[in-house]
mmCIF file of C-alpha atoms and ligand atoms in Angstrom:
data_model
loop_
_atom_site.group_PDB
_atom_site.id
_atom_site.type_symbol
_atom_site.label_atom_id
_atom_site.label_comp_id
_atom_site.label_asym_id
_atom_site.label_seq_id
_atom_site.Cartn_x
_atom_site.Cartn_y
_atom_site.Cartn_z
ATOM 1 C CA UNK A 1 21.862 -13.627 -0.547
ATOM 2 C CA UNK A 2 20.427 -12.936 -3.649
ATOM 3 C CA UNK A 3 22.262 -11.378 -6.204
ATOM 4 C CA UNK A 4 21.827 -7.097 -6.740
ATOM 5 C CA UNK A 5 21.039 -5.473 -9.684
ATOM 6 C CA UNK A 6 23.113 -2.743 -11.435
ATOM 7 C CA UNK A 7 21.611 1.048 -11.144
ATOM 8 C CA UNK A 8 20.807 1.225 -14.704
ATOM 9 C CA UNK A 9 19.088 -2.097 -14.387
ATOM 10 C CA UNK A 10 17.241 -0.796 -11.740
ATOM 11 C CA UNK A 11 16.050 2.524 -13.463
ATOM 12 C CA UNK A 12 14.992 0.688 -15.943
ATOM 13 C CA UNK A 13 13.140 -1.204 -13.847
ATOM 14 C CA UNK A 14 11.946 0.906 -11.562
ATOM 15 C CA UNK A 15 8.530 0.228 -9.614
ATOM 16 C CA UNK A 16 5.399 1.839 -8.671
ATOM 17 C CA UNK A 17 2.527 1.008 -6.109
ATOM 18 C CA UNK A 18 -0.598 1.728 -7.514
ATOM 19 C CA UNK A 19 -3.715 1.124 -4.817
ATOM 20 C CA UNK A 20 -6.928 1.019 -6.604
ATOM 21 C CA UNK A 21 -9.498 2.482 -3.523
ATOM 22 C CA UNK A 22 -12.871 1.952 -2.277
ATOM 23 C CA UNK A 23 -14.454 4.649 -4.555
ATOM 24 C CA UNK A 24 -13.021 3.561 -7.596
ATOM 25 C CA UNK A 25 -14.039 0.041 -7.088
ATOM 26 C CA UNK A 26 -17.905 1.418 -5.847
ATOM 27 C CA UNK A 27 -17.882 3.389 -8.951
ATOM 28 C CA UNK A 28 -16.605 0.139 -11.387
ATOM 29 C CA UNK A 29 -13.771 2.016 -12.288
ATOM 30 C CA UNK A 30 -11.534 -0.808 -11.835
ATOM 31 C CA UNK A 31 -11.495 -1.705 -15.955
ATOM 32 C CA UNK A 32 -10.903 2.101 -16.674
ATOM 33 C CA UNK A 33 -8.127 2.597 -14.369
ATOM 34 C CA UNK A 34 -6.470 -0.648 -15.559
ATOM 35 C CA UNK A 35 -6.858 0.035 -19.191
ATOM 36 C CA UNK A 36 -5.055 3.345 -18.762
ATOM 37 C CA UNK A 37 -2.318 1.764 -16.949
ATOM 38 C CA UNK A 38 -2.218 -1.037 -19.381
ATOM 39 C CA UNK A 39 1.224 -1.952 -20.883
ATOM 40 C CA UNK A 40 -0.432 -0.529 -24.329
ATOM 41 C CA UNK A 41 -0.262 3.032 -22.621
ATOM 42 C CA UNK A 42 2.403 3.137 -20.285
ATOM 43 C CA UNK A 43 5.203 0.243 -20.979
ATOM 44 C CA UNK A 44 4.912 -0.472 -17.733
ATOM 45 C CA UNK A 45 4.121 -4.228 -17.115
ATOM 46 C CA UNK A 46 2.095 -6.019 -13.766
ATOM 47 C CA UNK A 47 4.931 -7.039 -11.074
ATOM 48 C CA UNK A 48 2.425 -7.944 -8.557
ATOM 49 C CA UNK A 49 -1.531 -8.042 -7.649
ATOM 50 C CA UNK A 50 -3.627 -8.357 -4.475
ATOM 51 C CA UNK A 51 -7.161 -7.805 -3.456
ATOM 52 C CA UNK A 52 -6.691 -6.633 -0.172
ATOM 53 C CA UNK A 53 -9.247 -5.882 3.027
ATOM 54 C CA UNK A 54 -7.616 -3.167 4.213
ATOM 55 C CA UNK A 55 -6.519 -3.374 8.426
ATOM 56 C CA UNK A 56 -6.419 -0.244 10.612
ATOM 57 C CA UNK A 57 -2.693 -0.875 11.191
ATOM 58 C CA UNK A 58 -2.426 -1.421 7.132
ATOM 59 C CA UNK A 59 -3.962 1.961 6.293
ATOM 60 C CA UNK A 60 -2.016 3.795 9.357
ATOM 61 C CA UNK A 61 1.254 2.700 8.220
ATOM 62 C CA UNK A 62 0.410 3.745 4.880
ATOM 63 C CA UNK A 63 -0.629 7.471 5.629
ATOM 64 C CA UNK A 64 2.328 7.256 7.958
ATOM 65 C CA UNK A 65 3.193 10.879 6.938
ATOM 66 C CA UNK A 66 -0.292 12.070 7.180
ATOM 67 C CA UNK A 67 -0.732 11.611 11.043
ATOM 68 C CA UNK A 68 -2.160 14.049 12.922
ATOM 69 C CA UNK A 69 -3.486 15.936 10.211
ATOM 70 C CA UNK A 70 -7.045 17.196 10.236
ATOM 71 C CA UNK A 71 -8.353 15.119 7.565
ATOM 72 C CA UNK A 72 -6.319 12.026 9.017
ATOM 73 C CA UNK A 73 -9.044 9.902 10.316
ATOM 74 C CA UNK A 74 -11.272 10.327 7.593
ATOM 75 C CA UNK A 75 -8.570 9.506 5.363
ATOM 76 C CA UNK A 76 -8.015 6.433 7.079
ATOM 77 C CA UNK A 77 -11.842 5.110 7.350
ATOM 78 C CA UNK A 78 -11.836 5.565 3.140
ATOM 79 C CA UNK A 79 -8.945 3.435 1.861
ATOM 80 C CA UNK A 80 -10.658 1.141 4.918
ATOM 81 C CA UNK A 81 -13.616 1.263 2.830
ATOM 82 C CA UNK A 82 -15.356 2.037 5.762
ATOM 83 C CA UNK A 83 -16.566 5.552 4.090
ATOM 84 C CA UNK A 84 -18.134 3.646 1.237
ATOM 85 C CA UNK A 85 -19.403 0.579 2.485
ATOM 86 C CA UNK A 86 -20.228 1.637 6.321
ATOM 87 C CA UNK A 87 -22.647 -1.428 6.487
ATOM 88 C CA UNK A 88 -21.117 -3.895 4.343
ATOM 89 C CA UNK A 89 -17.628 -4.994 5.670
ATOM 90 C CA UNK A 90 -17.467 -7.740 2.900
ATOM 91 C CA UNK A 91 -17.203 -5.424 0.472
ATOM 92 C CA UNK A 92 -14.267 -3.359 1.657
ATOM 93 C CA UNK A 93 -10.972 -4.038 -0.604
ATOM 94 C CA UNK A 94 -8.763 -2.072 -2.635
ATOM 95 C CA UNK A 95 -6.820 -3.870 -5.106
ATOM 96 C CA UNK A 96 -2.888 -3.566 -4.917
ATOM 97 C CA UNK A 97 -0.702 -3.762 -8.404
ATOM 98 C CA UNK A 98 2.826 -3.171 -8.655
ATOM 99 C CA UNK A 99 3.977 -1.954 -11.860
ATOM 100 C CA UNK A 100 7.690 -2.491 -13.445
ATOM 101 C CA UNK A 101 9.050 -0.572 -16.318
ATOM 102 C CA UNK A 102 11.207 2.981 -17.103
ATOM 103 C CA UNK A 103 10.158 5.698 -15.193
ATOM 104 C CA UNK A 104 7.081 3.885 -13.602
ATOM 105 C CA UNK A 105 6.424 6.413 -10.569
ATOM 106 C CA UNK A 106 6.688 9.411 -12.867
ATOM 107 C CA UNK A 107 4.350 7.660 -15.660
ATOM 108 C CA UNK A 108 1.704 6.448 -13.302
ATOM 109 C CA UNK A 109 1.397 9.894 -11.319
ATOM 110 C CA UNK A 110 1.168 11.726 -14.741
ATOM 111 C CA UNK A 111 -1.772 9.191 -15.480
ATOM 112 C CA UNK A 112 -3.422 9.540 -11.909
ATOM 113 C CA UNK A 113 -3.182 13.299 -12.030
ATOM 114 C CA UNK A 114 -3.342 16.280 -8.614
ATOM 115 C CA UNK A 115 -4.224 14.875 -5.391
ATOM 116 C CA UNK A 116 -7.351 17.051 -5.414
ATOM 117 C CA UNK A 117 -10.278 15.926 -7.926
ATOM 118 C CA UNK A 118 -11.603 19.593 -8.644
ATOM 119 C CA UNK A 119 -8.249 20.884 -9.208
ATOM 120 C CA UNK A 120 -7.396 17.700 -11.609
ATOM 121 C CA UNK A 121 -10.385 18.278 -13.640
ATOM 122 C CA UNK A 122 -9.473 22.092 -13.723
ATOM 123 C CA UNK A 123 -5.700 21.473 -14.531
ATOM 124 C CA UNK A 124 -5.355 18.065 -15.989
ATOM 125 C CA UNK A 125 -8.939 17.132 -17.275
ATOM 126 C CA UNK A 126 -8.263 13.295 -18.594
ATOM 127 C CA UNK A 127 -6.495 12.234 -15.770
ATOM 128 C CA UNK A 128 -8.079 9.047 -13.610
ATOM 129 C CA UNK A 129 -8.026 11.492 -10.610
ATOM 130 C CA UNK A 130 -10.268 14.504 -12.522
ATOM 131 C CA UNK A 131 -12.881 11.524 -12.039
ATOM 132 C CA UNK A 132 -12.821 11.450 -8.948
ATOM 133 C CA UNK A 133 -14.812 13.692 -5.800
ATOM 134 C CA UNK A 134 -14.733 15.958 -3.049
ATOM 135 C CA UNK A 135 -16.867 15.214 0.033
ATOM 136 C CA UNK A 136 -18.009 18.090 2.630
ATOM 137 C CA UNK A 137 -17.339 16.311 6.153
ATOM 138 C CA UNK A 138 -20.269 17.700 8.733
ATOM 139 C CA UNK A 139 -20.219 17.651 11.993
ATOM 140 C CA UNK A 140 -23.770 15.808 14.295
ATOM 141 C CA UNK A 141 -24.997 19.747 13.806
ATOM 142 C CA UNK A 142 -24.450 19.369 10.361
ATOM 143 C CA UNK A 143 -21.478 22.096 10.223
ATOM 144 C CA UNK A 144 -18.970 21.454 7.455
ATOM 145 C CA UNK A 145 -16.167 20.517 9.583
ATOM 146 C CA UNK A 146 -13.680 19.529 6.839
ATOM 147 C CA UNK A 147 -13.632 17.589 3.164
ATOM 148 C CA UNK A 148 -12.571 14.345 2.223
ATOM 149 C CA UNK A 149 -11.242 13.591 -1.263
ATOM 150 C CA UNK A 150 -12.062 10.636 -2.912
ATOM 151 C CA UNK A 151 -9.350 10.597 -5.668
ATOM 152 C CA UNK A 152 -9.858 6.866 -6.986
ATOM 153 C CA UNK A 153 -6.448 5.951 -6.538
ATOM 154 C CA UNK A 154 -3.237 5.793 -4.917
ATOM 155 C CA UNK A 155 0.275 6.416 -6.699
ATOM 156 C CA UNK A 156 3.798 6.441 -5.523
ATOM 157 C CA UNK A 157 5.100 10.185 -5.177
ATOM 158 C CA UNK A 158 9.125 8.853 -5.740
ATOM 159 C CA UNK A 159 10.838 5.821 -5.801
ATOM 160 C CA UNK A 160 11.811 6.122 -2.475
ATOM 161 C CA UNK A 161 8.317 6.436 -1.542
ATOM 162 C CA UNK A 162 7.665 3.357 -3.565
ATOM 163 C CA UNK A 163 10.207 1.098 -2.100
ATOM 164 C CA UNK A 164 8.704 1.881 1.316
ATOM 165 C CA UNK A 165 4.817 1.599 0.141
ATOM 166 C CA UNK A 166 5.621 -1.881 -1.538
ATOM 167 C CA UNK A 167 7.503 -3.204 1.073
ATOM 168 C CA UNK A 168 4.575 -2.381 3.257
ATOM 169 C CA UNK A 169 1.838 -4.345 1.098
ATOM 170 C CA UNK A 170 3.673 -6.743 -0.999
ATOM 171 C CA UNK A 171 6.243 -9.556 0.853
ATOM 172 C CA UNK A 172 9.172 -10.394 -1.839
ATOM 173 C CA UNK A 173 7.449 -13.447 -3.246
ATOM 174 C CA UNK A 174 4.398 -11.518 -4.189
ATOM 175 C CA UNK A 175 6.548 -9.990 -6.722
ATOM 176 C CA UNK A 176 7.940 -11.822 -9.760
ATOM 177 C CA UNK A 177 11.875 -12.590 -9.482
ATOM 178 C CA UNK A 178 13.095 -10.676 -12.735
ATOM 179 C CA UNK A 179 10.732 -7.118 -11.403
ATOM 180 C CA UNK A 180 12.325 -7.506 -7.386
ATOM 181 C CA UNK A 181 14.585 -4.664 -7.206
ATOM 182 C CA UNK A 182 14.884 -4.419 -3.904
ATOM 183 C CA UNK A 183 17.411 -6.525 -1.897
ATOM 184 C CA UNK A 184 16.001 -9.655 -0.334
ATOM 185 C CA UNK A 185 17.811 -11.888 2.317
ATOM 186 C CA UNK A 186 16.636 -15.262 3.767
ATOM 187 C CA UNK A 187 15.612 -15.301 7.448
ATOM 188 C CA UNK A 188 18.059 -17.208 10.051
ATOM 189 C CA UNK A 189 15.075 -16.981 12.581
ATOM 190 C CA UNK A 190 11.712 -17.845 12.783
ATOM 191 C CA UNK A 191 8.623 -14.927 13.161
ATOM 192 C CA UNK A 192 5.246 -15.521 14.643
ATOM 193 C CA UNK A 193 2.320 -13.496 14.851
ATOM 194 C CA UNK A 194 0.161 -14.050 18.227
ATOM 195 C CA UNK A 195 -2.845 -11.877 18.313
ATOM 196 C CA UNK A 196 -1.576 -9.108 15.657
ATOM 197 C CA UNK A 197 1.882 -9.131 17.751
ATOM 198 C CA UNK A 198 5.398 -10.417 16.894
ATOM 199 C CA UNK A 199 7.161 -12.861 18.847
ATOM 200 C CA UNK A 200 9.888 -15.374 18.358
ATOM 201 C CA UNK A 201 8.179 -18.579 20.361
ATOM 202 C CA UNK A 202 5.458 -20.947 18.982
ATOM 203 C CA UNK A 203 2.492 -20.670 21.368
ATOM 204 C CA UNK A 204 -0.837 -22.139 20.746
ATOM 205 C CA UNK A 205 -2.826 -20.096 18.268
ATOM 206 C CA UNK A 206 0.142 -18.388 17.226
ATOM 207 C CA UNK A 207 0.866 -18.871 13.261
ATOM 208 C CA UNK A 208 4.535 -18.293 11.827
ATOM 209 C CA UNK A 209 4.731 -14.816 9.793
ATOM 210 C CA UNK A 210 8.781 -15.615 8.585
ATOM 211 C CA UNK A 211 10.177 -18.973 8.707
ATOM 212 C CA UNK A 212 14.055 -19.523 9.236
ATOM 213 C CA UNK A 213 14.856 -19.774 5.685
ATOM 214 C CA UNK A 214 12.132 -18.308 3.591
ATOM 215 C CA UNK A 215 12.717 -15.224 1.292
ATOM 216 C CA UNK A 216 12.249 -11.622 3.277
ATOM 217 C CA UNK A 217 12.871 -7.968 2.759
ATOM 218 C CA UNK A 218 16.563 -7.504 3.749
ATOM 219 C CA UNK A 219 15.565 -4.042 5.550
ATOM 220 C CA UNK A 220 12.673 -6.230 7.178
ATOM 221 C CA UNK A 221 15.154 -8.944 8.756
ATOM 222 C CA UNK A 222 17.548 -5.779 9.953
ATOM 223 C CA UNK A 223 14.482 -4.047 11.925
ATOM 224 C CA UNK A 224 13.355 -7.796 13.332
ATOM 225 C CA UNK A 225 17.059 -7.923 14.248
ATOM 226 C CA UNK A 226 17.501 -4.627 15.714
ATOM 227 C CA UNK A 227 14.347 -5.330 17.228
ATOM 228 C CA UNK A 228 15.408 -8.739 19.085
ATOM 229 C CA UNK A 229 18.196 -6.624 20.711
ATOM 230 C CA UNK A 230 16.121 -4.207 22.107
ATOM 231 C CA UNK A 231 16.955 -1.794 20.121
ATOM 232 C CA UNK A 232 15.861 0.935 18.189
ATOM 233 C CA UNK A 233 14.391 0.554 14.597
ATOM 234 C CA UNK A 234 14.190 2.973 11.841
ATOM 235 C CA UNK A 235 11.053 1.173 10.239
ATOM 236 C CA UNK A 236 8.326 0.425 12.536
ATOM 237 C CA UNK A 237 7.186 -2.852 13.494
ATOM 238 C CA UNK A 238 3.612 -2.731 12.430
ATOM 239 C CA UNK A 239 5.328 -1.534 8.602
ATOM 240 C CA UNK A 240 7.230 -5.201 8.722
ATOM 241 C CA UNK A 241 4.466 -7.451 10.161
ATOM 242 C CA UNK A 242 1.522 -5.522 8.538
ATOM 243 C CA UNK A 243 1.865 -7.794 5.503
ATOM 244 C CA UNK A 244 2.033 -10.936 6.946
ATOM 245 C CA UNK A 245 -1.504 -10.041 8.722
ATOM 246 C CA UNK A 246 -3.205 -8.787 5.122
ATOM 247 C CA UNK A 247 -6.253 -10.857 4.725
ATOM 248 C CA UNK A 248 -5.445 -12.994 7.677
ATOM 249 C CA UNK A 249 -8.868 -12.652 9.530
ATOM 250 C CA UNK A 250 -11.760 -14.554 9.512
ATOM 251 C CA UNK A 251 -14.233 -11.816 10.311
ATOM 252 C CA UNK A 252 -13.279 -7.872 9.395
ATOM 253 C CA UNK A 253 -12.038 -6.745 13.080
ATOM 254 C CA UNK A 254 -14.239 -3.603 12.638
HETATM 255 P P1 GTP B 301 -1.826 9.370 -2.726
HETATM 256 O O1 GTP B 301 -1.474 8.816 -4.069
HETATM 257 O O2 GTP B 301 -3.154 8.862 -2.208
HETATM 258 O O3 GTP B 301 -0.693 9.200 -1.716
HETATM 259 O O4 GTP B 301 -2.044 10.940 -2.938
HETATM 260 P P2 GTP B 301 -0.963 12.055 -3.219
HETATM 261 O O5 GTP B 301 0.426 11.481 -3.187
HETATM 262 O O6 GTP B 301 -1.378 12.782 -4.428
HETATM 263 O O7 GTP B 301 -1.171 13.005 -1.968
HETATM 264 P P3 GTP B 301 -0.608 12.831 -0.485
HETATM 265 O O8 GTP B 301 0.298 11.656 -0.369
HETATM 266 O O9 GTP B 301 -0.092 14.148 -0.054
HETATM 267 O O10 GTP B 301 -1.950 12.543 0.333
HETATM 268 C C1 GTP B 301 -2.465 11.240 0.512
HETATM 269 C C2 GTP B 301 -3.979 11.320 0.520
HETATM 270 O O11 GTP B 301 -4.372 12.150 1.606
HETATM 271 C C3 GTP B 301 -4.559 11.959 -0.715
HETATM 272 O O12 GTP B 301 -4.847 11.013 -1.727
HETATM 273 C C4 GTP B 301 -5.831 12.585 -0.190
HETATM 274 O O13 GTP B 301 -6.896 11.634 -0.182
HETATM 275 C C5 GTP B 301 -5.475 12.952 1.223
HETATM 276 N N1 GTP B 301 -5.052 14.346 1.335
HETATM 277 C C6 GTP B 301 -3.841 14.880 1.058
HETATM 278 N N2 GTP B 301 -3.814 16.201 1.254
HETATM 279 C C7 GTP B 301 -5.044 16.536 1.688
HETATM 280 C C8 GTP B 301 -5.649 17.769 2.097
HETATM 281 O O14 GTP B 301 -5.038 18.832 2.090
HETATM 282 N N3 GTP B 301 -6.968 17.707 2.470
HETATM 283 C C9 GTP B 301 -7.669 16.548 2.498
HETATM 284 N N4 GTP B 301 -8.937 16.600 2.877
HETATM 285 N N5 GTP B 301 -7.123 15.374 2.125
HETATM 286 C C10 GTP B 301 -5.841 15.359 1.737
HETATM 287 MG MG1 MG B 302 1.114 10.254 -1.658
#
């Protein structure tokens, strides 16, 4: 097992998901949003990167919290990039980024600014997310039946959130040794992945997710466990394998 670091060390090094959206990157934001998050601004300093095509069971995990709420589906079709580019699946992506440094969830929110882009530009004009939009939702009748806001980009609310967020995108060995924080254990089993679902056998067209021995999320390997005993788990399944399915397809599934 990999050794821990201390609590200050940690503070010190705290980390942040950052999810650049669909709107953002429709807009060309991207260069903005990274300049104000640059190292120059913020002394925070890139732990890890993806370009990701978003998956339904990606997003869902994600807005975990958010389920069942009215604007929950719509929510879920933009960070698909299904809201922006309803006819071009290709272009669908947000772009991932962990960042590392003192107080990185506080410093990034502060920079993103309120949830809602009309009350950012009333209350914290500057901020990425006073930038951003609010779209009506209407009905086939063309009755407002809801709004959808389009607020450029995502930020961790705590550290707590962010250790569950990363965990969810990133796998250990997307981040840079020195920034992991969180603890890490090596798997005593093999994972595969057979049609979007976990099993423990090699079958044909199944493709291995965690080898026995490779580098994993120590809460990850306690779910998989829990799960092999039939029992319980605190994390869902789709939160561990989601990950190991990012990018994976050939063709966008929808
Ligand atoms: P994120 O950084 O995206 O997580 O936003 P947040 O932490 O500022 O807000 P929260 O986690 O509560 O909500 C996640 C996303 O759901 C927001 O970015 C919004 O796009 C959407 N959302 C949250 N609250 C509302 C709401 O009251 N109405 C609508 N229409 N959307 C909401
Ligand atoms: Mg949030």
């Amino acid at each position: 097992m990999q050794a821990q670091n201390t609590d200050t060390q940690t503070q010190e090094m705290e980390l942040t998901l950052v999810l650049i959206k669909p709107d953002a990157m429709k807009l060309s934001l991207t260069g903005y949003i990274l300049s104000q998050l640059s190292e120059f601004h913020t002394a925070l300093r890139f732990a890890g990167a993806k370009i990701v095509h978003v998956s339904r069971r990606l997003a869902e995990e994600h807005y975990a919290e958010h389920r069942g709420k009215a604007f929950y589906p719509a929510l879920i079709n933009y960070i698909m990039g299904k809201s922006h580019y309803p006819d071009q699946p290709q272009r669908r992506r947000v772009i991932a980024l962990v960042y590392s440094g003192p107080n990185a969830v506080s410093t990034v929110r502060r920079i993103a600014g309120p949830t809602n882009p009309h009350h950012a530009r009333e209350t914290a004009p500057g901020t990425i997310r006073a930038l951003g939009t609010v779209v009506l939702l209407k009905d086939a009748q063309g009755q407002i039946i809801g709004e959808r806001l389009d607020n450029l980009i995502h930020a961790s609310a705590t550290p707590e959130e962010a250790e569950r967020e990363i965990k969810l995108w990133f796998c250990p060995t997307d981040i840079m040794p020195f920034m992991r924080i969180y603890p890490t254990d090596y798997s005593q089993e093999h994972y595969y992945l057979s049609g979007g679902q976990l099993t423990t056998t090699w079958t044909p067209g199944s493709r291995c997710a965690i080898a026995a021995g490779e580098l994993a999320w120590k809460s990850d390997l306690e779910t998989l466990h829990l799960w092999r005993s039939g029992k319980p788990t605190s994390i869902s399944l789709d939160a561990v394998i989601a990950k190991y399915l990012i990018n994976t397809e050939q063709i966008p599934a929808e």
